[in-house]
Every structure is written in C-alpha cells, then in structure tokens.
PDB file of C-alpha atoms in Angstrom:
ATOM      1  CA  UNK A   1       0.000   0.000   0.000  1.00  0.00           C
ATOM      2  CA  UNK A   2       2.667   2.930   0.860  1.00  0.00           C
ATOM      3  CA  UNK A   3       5.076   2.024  -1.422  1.00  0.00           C
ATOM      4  CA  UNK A   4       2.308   2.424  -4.102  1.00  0.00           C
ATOM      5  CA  UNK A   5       0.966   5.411  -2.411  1.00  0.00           C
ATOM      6  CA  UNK A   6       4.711   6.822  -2.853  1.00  0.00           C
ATOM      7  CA  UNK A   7       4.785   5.978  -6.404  1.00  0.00           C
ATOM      8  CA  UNK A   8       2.150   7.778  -6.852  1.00  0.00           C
ATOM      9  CA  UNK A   9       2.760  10.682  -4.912  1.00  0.00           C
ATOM     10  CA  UNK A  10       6.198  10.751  -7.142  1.00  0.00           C
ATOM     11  CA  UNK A  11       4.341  10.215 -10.328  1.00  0.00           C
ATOM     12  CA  UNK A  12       2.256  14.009  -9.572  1.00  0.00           C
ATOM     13  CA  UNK A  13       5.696  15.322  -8.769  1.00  0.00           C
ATOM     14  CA  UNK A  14       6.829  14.255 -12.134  1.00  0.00           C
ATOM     15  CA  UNK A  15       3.794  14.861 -13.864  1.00  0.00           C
ATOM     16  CA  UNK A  16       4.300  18.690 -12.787  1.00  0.00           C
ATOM     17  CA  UNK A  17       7.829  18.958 -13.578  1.00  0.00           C
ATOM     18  CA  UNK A  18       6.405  18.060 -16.723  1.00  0.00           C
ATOM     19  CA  UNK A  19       3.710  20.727 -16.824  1.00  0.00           C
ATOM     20  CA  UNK A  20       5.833  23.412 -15.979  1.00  0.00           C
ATOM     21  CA  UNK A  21       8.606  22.314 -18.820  1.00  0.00           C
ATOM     22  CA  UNK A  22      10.949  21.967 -16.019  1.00  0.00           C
ATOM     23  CA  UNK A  23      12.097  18.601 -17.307  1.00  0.00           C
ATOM     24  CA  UNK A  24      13.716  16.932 -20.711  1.00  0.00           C
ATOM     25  CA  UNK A  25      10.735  15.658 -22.510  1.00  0.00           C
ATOM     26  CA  UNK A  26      12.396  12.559 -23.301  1.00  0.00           C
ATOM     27  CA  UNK A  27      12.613  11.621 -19.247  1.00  0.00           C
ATOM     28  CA  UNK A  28       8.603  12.720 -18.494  1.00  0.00           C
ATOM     29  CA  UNK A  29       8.522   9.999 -21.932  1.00  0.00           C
ATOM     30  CA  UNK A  30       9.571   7.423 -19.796  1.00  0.00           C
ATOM     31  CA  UNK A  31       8.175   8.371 -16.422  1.00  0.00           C
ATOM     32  CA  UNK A  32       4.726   8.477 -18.863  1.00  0.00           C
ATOM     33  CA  UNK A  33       5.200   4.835 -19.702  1.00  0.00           C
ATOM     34  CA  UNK A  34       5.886   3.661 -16.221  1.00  0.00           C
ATOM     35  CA  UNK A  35       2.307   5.314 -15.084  1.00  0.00           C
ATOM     36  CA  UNK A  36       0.819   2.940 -18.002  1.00  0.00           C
ATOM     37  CA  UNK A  37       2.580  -0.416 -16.466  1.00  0.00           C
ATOM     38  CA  UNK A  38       1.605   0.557 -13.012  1.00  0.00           C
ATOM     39  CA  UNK A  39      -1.761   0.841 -14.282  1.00  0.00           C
ATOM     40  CA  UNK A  40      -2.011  -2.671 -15.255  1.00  0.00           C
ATOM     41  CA  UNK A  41      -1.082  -3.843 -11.690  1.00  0.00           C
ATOM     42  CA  UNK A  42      -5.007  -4.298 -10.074  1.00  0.00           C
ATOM     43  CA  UNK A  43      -3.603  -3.593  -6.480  1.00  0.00           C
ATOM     44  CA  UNK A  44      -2.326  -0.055  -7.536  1.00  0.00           C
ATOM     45  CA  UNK A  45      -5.206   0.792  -9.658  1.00  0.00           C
ATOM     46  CA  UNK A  46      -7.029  -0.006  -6.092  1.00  0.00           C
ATOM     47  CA  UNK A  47      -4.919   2.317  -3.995  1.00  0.00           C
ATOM     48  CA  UNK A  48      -5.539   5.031  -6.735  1.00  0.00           C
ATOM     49  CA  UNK A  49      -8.853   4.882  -6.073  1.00  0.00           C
ATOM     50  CA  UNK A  50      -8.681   5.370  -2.187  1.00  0.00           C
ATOM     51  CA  UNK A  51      -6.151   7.908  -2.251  1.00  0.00           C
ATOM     52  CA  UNK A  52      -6.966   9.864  -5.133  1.00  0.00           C
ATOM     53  CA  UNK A  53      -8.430  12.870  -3.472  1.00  0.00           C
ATOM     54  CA  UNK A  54      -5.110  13.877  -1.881  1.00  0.00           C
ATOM     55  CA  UNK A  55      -3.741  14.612  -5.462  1.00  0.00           C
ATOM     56  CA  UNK A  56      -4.509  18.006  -7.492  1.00  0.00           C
ATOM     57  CA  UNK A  57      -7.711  17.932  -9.710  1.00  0.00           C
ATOM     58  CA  UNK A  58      -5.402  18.625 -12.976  1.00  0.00           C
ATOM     59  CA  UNK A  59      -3.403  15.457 -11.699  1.00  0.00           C
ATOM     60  CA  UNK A  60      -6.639  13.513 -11.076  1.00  0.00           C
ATOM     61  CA  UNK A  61      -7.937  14.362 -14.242  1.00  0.00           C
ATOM     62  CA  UNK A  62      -4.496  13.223 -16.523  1.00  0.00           C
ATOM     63  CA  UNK A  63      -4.087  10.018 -14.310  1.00  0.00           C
ATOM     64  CA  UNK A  64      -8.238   8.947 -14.722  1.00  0.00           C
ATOM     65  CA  UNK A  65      -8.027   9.674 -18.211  1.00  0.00           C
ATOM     66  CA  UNK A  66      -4.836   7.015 -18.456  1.00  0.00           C
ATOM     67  CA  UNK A  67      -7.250   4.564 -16.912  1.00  0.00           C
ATOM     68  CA  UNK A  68      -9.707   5.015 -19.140  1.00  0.00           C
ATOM     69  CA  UNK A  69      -7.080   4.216 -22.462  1.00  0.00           C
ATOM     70  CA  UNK A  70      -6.017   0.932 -20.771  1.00  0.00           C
ATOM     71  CA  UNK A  71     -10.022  -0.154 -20.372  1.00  0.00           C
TER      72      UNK A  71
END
C-alpha cells in the first residue's frame, strides 16, 4: 500500500515537472510509460482509487483519463 501510495505521490511530482517544462521531454517519456505499467497492476489501480483525493484535480484528471485508455 505505501510504497504504491509513494509511487504515486512521485508520479504528480513528475507529472508537474512536466507541466511546468521543467524537465527533458524525453525523461517525463519514460516516467509516462511507467504510469501505463503501473496501471495494469489491479492492487495499484485499487490504492488510486482510495487515495486519489489527496492529489490536485489537474493530476486527477491526466491520471483517470490514463485509466480510461487501458479499459
């Protein structure tokens, strides 16, 4: 559970380095992939969904709309 929580937690951190252009493009590439194997791990996907609310909407919104590609 926390280790996924801290993936997660460092997945937003990325995901704004990435929204601010404060990052190479080619790096937030691979940190973007990652997000899409996590997402196939049921037991992640799980503590998404009872942690999500502690995340920024904008974050919320990029990481539900991943979800909804891999369904």
């Amino acid at each position: 559970y926390y280790v996924s929580v801290a993936f997660l937690d460092l997945f937003e951190f990325m995901f704004r380095l990435h929204k601010t252009k404060t990052i190479d493009p080619l790096l937030w590439q691979r940190w973007n992939k990652l997000v899409h194997i996590f997402l196939t791990i049921p037991k992640f996907k799980r503590v998404w969904e009872e942690t999500k609310s502690s995340h920024t909407v904008e974050f919320i919104e990029f990481f539900d709309s991943l979800q909804d590609l891999e369904e």
